[in-house]
PDB file of C-alpha atoms in Angstrom:
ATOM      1  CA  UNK A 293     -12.649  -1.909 -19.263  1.00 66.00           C
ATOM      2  CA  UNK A 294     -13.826  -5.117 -18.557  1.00 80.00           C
ATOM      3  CA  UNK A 295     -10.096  -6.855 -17.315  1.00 93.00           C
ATOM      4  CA  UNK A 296      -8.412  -9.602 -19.041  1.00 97.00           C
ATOM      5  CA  UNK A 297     -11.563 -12.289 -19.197  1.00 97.00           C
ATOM      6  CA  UNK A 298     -10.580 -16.236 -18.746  1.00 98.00           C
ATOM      7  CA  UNK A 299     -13.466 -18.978 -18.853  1.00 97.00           C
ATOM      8  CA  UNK A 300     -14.685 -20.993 -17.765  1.00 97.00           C
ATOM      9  CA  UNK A 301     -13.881 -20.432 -13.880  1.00 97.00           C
ATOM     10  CA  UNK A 302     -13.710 -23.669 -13.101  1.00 97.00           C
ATOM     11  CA  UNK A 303     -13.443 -26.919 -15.105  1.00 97.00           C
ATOM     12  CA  UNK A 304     -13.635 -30.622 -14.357  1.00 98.00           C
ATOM     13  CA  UNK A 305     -12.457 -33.433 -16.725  1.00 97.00           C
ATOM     14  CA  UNK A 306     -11.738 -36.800 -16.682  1.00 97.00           C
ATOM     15  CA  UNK A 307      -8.408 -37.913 -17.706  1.00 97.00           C
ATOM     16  CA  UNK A 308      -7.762 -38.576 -21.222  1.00 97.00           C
ATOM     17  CA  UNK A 309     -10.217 -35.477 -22.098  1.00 97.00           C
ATOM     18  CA  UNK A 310      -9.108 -32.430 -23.994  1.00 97.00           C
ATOM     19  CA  UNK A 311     -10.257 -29.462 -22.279  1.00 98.00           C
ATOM     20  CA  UNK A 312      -9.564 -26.228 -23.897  1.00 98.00           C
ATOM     21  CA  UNK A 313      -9.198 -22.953 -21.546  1.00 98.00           C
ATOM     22  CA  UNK A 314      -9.928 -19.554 -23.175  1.00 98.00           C
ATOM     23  CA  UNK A 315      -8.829 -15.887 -22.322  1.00 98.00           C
ATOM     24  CA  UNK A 316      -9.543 -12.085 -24.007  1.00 98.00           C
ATOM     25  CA  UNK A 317      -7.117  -9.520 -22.661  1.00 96.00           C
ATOM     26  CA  UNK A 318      -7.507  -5.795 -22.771  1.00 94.00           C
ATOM     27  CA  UNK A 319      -8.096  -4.376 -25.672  1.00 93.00           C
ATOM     28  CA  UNK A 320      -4.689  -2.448 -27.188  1.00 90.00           C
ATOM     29  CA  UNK A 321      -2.729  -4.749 -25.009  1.00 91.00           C
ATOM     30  CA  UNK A 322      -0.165  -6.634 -27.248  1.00 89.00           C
ATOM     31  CA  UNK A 323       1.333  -9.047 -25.114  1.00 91.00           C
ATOM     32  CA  UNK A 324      -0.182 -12.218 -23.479  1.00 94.00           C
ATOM     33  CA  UNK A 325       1.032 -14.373 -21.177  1.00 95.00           C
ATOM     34  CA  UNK A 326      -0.309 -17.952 -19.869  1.00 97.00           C
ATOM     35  CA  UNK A 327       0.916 -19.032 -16.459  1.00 96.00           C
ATOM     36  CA  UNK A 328      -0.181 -21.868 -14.575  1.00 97.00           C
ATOM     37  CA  UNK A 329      -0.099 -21.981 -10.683  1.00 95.00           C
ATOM     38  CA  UNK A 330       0.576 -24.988  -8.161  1.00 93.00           C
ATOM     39  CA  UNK A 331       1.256 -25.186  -4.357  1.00 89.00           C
ATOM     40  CA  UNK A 332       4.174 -26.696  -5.272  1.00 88.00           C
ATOM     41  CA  UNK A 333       5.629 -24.818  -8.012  1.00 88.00           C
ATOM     42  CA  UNK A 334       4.458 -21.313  -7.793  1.00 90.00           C
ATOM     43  CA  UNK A 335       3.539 -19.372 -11.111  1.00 93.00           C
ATOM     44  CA  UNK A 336       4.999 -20.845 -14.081  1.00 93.00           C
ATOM     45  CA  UNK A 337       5.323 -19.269 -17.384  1.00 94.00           C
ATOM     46  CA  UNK A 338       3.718 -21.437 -19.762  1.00 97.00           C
ATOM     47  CA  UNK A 339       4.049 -19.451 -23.121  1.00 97.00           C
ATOM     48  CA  UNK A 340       3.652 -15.470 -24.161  1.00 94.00           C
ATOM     49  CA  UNK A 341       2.854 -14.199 -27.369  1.00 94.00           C
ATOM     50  CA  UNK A 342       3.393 -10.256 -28.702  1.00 91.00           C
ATOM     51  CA  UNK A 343       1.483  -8.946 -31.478  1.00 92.00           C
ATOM     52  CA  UNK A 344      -0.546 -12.920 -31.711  1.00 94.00           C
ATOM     53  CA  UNK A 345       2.851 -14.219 -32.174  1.00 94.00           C
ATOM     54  CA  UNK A 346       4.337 -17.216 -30.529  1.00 95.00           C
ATOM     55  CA  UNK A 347       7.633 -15.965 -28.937  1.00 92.00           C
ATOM     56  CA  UNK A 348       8.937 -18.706 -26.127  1.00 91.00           C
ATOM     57  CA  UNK A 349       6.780 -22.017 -25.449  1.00 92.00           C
ATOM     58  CA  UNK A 350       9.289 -23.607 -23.378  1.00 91.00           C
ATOM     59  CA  UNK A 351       7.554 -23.616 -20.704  1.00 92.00           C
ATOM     60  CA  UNK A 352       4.837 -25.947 -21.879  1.00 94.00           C
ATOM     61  CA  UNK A 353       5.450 -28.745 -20.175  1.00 87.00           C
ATOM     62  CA  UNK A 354       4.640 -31.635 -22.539  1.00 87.00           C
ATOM     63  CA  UNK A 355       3.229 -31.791 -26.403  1.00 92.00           C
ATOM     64  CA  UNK A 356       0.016 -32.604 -24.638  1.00 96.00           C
ATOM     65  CA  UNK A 357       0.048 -28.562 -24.359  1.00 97.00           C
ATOM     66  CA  UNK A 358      -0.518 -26.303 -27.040  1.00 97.00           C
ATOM     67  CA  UNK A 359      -2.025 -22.518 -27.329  1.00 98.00           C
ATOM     68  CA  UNK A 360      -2.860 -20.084 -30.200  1.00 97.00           C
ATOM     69  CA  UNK A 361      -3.650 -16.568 -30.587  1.00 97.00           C
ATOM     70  CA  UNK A 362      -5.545 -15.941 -33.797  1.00 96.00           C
ATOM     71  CA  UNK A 363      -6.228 -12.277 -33.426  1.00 95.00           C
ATOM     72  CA  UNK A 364      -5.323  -9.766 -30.724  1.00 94.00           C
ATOM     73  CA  UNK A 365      -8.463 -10.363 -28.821  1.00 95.00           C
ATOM     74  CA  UNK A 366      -8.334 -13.977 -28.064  1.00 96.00           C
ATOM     75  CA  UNK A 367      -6.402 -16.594 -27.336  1.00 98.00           C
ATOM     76  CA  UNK A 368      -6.830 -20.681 -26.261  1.00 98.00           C
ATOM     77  CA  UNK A 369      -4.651 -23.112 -24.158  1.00 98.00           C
ATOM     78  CA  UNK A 370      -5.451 -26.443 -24.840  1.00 98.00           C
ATOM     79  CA  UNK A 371      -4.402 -29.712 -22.905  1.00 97.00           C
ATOM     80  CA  UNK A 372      -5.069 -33.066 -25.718  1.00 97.00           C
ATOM     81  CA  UNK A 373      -5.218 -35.652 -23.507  1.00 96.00           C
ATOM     82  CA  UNK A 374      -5.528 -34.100 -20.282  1.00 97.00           C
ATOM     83  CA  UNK A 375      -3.865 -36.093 -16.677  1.00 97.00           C
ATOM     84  CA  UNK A 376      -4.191 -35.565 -12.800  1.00 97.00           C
ATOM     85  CA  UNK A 377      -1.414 -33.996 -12.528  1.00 95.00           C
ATOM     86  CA  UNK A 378      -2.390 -30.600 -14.839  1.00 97.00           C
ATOM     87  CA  UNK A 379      -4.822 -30.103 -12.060  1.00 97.00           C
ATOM     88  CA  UNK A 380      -4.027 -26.375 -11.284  1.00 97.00           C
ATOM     89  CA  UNK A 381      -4.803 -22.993 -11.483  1.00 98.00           C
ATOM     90  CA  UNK A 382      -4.160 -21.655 -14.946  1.00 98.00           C
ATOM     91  CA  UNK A 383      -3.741 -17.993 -15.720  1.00 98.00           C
ATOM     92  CA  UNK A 384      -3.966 -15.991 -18.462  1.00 97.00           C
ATOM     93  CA  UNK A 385      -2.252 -11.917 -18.238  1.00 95.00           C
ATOM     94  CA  UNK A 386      -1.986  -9.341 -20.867  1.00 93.00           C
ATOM     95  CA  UNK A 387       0.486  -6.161 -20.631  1.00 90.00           C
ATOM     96  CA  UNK A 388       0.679  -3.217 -23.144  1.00 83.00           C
ATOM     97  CA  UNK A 389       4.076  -4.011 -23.473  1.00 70.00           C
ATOM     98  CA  UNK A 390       6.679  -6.372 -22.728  1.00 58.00           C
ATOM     99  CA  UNK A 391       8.883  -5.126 -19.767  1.00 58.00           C
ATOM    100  CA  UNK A 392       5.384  -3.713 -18.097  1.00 69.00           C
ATOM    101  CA  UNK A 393       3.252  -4.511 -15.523  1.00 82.00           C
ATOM    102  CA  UNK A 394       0.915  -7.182 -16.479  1.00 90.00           C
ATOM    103  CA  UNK A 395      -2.737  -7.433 -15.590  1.00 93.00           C
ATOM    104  CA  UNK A 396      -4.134 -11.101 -15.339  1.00 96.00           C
ATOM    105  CA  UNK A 397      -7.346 -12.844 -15.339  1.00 97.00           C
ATOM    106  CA  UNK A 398      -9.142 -14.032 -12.534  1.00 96.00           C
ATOM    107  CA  UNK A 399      -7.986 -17.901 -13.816  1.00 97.00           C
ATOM    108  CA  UNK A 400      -9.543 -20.901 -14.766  1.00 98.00           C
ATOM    109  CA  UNK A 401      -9.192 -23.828 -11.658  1.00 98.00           C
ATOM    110  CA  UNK A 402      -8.747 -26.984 -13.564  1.00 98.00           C
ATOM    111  CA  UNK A 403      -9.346 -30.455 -11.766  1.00 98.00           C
ATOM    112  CA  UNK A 404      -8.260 -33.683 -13.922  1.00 98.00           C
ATOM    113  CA  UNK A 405      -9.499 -36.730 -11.572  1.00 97.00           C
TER     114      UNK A 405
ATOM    115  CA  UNK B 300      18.038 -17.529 -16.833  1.00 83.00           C
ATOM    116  CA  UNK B 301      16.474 -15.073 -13.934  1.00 88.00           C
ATOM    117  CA  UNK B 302      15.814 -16.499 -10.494  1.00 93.00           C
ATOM    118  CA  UNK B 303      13.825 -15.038  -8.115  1.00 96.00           C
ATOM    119  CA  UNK B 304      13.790 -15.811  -4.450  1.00 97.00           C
ATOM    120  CA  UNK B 305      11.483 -14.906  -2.062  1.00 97.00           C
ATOM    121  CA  UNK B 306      11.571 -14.980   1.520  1.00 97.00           C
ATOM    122  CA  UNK B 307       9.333 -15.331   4.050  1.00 97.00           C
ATOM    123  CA  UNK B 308       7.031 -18.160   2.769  1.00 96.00           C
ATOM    124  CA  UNK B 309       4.434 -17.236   5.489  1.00 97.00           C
ATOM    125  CA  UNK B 310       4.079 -13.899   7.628  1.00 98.00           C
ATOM    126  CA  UNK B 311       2.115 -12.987  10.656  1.00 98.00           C
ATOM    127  CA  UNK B 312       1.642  -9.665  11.952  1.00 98.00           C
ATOM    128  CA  UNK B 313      -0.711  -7.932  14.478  1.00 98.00           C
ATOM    129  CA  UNK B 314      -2.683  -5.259  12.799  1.00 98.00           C
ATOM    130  CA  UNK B 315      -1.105  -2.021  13.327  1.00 97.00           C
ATOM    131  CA  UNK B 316       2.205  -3.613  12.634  1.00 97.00           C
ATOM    132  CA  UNK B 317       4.909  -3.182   9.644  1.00 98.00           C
ATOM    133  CA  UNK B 318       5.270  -6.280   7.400  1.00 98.00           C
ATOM    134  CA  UNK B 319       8.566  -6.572   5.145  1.00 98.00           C
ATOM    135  CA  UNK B 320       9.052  -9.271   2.447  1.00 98.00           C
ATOM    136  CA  UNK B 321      12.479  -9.593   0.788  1.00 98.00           C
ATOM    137  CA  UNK B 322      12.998 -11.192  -2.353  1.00 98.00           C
ATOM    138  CA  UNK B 323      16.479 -11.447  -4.086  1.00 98.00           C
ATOM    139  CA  UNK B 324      17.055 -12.088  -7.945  1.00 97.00           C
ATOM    140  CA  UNK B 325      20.103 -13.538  -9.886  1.00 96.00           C
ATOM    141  CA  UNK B 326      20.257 -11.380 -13.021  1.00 94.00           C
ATOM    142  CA  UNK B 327      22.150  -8.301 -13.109  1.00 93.00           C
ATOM    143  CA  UNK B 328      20.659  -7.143 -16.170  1.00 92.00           C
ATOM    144  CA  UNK B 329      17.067  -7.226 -14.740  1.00 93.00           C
ATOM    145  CA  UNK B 330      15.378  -3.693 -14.571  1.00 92.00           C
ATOM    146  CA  UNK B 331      11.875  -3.892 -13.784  1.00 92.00           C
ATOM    147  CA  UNK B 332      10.715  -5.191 -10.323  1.00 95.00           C
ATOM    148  CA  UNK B 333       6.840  -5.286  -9.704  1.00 94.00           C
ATOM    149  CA  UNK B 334       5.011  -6.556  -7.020  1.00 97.00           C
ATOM    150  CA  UNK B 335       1.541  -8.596  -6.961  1.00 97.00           C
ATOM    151  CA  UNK B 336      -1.388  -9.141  -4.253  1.00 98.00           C
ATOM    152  CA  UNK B 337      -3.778 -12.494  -4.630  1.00 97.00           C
ATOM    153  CA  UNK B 338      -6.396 -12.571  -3.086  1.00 96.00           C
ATOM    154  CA  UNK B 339      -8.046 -15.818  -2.578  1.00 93.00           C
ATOM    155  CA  UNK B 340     -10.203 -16.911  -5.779  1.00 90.00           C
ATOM    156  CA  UNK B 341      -8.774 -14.445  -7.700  1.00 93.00           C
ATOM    157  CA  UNK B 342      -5.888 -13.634 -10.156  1.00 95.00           C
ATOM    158  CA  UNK B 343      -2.703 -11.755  -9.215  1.00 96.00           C
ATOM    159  CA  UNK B 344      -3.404  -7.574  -9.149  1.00 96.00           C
ATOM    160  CA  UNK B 345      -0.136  -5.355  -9.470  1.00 95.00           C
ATOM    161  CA  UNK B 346       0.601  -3.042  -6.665  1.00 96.00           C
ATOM    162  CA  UNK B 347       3.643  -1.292  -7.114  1.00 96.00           C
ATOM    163  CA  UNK B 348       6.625  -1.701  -9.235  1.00 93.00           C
ATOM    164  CA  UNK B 349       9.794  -0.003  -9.197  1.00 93.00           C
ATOM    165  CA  UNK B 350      12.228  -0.114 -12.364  1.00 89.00           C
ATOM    166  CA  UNK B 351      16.228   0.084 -11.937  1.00 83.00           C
ATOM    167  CA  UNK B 352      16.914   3.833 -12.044  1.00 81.00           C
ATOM    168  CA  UNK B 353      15.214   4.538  -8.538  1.00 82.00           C
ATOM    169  CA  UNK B 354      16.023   3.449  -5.544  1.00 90.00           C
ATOM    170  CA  UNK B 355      12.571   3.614  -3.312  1.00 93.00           C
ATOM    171  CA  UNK B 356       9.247   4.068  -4.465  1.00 93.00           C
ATOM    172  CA  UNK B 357       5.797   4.975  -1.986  1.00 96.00           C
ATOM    173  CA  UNK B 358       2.340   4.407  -2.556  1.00 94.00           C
ATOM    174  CA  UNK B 359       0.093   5.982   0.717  1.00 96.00           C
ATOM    175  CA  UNK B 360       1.270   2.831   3.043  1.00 97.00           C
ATOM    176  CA  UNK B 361       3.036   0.436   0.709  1.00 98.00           C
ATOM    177  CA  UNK B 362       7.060   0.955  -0.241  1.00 97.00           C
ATOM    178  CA  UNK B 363       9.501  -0.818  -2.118  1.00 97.00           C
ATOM    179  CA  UNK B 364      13.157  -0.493  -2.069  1.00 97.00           C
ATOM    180  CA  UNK B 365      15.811  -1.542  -4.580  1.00 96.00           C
ATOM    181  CA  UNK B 366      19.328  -2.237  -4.110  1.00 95.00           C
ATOM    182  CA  UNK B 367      20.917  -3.315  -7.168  1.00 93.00           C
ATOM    183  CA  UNK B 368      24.320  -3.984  -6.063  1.00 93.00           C
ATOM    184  CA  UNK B 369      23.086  -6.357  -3.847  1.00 94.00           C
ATOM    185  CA  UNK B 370      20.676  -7.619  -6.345  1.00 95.00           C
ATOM    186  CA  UNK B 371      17.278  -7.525  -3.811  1.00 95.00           C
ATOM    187  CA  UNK B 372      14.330  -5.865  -3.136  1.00 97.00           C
ATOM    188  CA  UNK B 373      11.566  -5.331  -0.683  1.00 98.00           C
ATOM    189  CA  UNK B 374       8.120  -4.707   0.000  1.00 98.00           C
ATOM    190  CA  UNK B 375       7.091  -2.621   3.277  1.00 98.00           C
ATOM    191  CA  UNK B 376       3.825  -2.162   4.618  1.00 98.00           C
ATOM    192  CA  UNK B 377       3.428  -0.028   6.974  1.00 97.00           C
ATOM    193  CA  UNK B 378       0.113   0.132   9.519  1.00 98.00           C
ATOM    194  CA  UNK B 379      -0.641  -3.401   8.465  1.00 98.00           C
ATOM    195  CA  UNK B 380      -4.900  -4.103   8.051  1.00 97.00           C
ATOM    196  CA  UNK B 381      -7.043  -7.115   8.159  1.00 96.00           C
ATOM    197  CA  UNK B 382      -7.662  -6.152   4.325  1.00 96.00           C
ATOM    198  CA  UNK B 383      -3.725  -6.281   3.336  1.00 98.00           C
ATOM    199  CA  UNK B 384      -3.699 -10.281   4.143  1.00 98.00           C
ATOM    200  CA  UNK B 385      -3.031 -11.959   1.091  1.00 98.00           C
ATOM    201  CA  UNK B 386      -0.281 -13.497  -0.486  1.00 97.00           C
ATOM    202  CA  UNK B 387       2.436 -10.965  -2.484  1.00 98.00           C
ATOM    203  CA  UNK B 388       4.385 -12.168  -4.809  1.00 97.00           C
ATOM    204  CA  UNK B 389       7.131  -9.997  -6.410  1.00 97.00           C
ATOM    205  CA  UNK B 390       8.811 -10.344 -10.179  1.00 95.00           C
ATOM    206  CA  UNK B 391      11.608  -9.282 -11.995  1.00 94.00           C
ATOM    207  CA  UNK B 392      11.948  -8.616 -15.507  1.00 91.00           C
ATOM    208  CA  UNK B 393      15.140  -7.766 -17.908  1.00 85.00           C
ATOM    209  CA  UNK B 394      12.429  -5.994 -20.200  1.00 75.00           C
ATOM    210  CA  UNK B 395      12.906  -5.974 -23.855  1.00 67.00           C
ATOM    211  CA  UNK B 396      10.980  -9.540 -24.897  1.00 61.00           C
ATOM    212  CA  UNK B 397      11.864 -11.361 -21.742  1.00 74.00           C
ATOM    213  CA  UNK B 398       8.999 -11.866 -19.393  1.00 89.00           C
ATOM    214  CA  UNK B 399       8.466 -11.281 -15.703  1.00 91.00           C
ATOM    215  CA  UNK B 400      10.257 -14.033 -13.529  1.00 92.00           C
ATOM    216  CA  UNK B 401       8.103 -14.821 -10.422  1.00 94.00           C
ATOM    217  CA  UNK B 402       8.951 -15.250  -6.749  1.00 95.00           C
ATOM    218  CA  UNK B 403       7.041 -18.186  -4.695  1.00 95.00           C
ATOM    219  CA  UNK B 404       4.918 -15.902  -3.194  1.00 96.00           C
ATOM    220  CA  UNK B 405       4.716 -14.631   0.913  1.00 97.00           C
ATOM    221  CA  UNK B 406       0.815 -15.424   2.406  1.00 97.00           C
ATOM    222  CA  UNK B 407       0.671 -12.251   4.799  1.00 98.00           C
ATOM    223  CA  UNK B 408      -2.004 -12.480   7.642  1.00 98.00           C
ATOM    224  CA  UNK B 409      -2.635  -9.597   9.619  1.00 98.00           C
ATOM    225  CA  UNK B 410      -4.130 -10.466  12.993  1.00 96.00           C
ATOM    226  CA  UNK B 411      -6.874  -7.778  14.312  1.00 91.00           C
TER     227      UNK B 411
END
């Protein structure tokens, strides 16, 4: 098994760009998870979906967020118009089931400048 | 909602040596505690976990121990390597839908 896969590895935008970060967990898993990571404020659950389905986007910090999981073998975070400060380290993890170990991606490192 | 702290920040060890990172959470009805390495330039990889009906688990030189009364855990590592320094980061869970609460994570360096 090839992992969870994220792309790109590394991604730089200017502000006001949409940049749209992509991720295929394992196959059979049926939970995903996007996190992002910052010095400052650790790893932060952005939003998880079971079985492609949205369950808790609170985490998303502003409107200028959004994901989607069409099918159980892919799934998009988008930022629509992206700023400085969503430089970071965004993750993307997929468990078998909720309550389980999860198995992430090797991330995407996102500079906004 | 779940809180997990984690304590030390930063660790420094000799080789050789037994490193122990502590991390404390706030919800009672958490039952699932796993730990995480990251190595640098890549994503979190779990380690070991340990759910609420056990009270120490061992892998070959890593341990963790759960004390639910006191609502913390630990990580051990015992005959610390060059190869171990990373940074851990340890979770707790409630299961069910609820997703894995993260600590701040503890960058180990083991000093040959």
């Amino acid at each position: 098994d090839a992992g969870v896969i994220q792309s790109p590895r590394h991604e730089v935008t200017e502000m006001g760009q949409e940049v749209t970060l992509r991720c295929k967990p394992i196959s059979g898993h049926n939970s995903l998870f996007w996190y992002r990571q910052t010095m400052m404020r650790g790893l932060e659950l952005l939003i998880y979906f079971n079985n492609n389905v949205p369950i808790d986007d609170s985490g998303m910090p502003e409107d200028r967020f959004s994901a989607k999981m069409p099918n159980a073998s892919f799934s998009t975070l988008k930022i629509q118009p992206s700023e400085p400060r969503d430089s970071a380290v965004y993750f993307c993890a997929s468990s078998i089931r909720q309550g389980g170990g999860y198995t992430f991606g090797s991330g995407t490192r996102l500079t906004v400048v | 909602g779940e809180n997990v702290e984690q304590h030390p920040s930063t660790l420094s060890v000799q080789e050789g040596d037994s490193a122990v990172i502590k991390c404390t959470y706030s919800d009672s009805a958490s039952n699932y505690f796993p730990w995480y390495k990251q190595e640098l330039g890549k994503g979190p990889q779990l380690i070991i976990d340990i759910r609420s009906n056990v009270g120490e688990k061992k892998d070959q030189r890593i341990a963790v121990t759960l004390n639910k009364t006191a609502k913390h855990f630990s990580l051990h590592i015992t005959e610390t390597q060059p190869e171990d320094s990373a940074v851990y980061f340890c979770a707790a869970s409630i299961g069910g839908n609820t997703p894995l609460v993260f600590g701040k994570g503890t960058r180990l360096s083991v000093i040959a």
